[in-house]
PDB file of C-alpha atoms in Angstrom:
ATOM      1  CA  UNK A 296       0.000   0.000   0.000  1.00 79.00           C
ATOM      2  CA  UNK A 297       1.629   3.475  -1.058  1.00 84.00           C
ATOM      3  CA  UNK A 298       1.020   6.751   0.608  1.00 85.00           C
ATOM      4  CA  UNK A 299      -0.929   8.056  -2.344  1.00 85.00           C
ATOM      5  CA  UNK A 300      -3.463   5.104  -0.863  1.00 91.00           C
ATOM      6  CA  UNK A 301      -4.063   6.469   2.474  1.00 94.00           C
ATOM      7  CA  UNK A 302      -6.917   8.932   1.691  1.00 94.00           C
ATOM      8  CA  UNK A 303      -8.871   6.329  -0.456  1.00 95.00           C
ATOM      9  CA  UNK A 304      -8.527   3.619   2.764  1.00 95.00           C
ATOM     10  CA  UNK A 305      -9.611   6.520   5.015  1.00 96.00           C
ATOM     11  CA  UNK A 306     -12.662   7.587   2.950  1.00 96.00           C
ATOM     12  CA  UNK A 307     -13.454   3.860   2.714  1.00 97.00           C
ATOM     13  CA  UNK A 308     -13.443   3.586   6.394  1.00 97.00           C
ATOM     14  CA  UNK A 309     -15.348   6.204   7.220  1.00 97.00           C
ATOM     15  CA  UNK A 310     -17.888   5.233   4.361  1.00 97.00           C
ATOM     16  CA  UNK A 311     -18.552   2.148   6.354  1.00 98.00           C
ATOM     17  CA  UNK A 312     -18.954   3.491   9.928  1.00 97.00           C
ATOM     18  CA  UNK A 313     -21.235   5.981   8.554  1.00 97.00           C
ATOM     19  CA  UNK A 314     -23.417   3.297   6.419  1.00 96.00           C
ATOM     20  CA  UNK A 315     -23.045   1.249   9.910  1.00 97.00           C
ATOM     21  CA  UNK A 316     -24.550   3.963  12.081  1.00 97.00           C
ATOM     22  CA  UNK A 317     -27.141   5.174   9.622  1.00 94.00           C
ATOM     23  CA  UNK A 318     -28.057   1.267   9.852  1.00 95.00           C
ATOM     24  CA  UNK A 319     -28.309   1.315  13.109  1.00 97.00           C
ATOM     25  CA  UNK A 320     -30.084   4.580  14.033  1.00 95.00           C
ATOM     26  CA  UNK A 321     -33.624   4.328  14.636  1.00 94.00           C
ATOM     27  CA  UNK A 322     -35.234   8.059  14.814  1.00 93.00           C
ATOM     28  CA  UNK A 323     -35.548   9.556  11.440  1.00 91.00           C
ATOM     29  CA  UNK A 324     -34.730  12.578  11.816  1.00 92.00           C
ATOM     30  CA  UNK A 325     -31.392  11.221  13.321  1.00 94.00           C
ATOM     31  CA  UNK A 326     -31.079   9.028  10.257  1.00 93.00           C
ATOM     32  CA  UNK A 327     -32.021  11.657   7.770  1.00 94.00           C
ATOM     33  CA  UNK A 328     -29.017  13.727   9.525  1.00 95.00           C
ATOM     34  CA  UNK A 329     -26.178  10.534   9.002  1.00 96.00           C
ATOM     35  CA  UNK A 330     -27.580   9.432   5.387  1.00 94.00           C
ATOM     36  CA  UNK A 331     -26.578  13.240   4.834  1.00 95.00           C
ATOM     37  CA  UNK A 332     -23.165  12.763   6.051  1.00 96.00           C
ATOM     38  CA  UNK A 333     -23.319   9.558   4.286  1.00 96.00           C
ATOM     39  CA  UNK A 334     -24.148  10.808   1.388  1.00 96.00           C
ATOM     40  CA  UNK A 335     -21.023  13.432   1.561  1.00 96.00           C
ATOM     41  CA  UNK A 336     -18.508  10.636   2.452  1.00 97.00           C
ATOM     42  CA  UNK A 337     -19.752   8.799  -0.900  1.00 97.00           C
ATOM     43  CA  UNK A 338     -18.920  12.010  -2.787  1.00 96.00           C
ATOM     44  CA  UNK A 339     -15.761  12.201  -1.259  1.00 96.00           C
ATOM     45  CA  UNK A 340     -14.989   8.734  -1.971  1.00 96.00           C
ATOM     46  CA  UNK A 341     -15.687   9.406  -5.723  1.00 97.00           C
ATOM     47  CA  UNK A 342     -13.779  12.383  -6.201  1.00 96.00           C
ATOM     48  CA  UNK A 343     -11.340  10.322  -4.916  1.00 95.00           C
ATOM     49  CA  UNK A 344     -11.767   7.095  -7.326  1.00 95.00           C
ATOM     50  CA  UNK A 345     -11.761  10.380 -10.111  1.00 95.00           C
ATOM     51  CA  UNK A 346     -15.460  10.284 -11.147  1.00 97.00           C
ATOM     52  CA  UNK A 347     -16.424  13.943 -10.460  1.00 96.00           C
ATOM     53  CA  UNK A 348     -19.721  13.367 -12.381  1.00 97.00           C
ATOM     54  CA  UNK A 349     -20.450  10.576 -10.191  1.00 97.00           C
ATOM     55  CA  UNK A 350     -19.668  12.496  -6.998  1.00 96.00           C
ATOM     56  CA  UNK A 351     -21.787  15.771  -7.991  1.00 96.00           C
ATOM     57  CA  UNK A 352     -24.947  13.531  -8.713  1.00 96.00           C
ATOM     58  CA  UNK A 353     -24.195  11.958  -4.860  1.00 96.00           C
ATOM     59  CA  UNK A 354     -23.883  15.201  -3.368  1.00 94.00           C
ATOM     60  CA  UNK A 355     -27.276  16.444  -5.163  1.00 94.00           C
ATOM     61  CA  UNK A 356     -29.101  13.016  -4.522  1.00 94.00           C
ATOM     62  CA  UNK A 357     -27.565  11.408  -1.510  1.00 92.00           C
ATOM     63  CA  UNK A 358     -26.551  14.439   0.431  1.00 91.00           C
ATOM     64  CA  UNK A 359     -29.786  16.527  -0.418  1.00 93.00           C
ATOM     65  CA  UNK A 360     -33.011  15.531  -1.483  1.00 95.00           C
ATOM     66  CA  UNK A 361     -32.893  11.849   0.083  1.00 93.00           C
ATOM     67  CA  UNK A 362     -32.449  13.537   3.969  1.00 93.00           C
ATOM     68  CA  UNK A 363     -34.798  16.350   2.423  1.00 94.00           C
ATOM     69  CA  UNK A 364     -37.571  14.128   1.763  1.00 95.00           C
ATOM     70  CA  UNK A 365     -37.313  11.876   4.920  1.00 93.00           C
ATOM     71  CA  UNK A 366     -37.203  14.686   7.151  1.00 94.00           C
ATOM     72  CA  UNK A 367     -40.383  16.265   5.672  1.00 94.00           C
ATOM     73  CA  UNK A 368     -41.671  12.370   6.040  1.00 93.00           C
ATOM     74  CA  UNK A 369     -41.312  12.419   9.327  1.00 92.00           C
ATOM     75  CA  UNK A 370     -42.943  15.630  10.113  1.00 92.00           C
ATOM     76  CA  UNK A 371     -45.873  14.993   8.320  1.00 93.00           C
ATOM     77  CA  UNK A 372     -46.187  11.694   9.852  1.00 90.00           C
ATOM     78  CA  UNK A 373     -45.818  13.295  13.302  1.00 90.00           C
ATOM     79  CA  UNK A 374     -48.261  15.964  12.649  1.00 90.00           C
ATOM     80  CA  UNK A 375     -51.163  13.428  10.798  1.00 89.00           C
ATOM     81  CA  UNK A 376     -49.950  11.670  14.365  1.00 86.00           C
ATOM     82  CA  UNK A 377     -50.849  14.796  16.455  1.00 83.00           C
ATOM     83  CA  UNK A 378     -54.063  15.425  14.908  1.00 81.00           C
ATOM     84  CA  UNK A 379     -54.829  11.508  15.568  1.00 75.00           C
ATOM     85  CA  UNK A 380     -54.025  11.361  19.100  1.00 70.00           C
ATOM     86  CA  UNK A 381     -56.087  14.876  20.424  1.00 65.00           C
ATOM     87  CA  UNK A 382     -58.939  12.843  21.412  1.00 59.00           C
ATOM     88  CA  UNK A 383     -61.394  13.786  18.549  1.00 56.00           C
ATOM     89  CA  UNK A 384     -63.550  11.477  17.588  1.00 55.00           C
ATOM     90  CA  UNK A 385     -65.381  12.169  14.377  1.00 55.00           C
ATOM     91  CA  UNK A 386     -67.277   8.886  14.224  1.00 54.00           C
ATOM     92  CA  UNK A 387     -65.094   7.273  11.791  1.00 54.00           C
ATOM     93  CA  UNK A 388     -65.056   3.968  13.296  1.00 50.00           C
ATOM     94  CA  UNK A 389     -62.841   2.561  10.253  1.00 54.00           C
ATOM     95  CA  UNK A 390     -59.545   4.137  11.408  1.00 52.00           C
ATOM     96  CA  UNK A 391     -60.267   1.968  15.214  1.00 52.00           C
ATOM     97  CA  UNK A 392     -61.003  -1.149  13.258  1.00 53.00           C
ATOM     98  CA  UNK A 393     -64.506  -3.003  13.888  1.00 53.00           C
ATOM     99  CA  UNK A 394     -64.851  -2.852  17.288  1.00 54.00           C
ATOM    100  CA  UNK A 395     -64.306   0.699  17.859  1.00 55.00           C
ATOM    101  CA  UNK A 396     -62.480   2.520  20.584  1.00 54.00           C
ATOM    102  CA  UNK A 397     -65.008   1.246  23.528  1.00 56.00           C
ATOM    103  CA  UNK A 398     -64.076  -2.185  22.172  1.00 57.00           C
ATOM    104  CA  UNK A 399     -60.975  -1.739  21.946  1.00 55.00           C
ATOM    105  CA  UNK A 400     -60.331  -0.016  25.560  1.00 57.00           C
ATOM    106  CA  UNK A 401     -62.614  -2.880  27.034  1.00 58.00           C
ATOM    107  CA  UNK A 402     -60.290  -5.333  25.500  1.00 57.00           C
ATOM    108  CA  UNK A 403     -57.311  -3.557  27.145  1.00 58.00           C
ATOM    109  CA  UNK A 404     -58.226  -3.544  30.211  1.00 59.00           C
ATOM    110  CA  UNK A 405     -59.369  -7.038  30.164  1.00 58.00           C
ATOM    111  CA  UNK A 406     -55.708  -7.903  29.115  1.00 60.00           C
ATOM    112  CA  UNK A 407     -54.425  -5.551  31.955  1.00 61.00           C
ATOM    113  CA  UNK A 408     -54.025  -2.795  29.692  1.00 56.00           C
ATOM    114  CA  UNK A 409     -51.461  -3.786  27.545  1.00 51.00           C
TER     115      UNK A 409
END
């Protein structure tokens, strides 16, 4: 391995702790935040492997607009989640299932609310 190597091995590395943790990370917005980083290691890498092309369609795509969309994922999910959880009830009994939410409180506390 020559010295000229040493920046290739390093982006490698750091390509697959980053990969590892976005893996392992479990709140989106966290994991929106290290597929970012992610996606700038992978640029790195190619400007490195001398495909500049490559490496400016990562940094729009994989740095950008991937965490771009799964953060605004995640907020709309959390405010459709808000608006679910207020305690309305507007007689839609399809969003509880069949039995309804009586049913399905009954049922919990039968199973000692679980």
């Amino acid at each position: 391995m020559s010295p000229s190597d040493l920046p290739l091995v390093a982006a490698l590395l750091l390509v697959a702790v980053a990969a590892t943790v976005s893996v392992l990370t479990r709140d989106p917005v966290r994991q929106a935040v290290v597929l970012a980083v992610l996606g700038l290691l992978l640029a790195l890498l190619f400007l490195l492997l001398h495909a500049p092309d490559v490496a400016l369609s990562q940094l729009a795509v994989g740095a950008a607009v991937t965490p771009l969309l799964i953060l605004l994922t995640a907020r709309s999910l959390r405010r459709s989640a808000g608006r679910d959880t207020r305690g309305h009830d507007d007689g839609d009994s399809r969003r509880e299932g069949h039995e309804g939410r009586e049913g399905r409180e009954g049922r919990e506390g039968r199973e000692g609310g679980a």
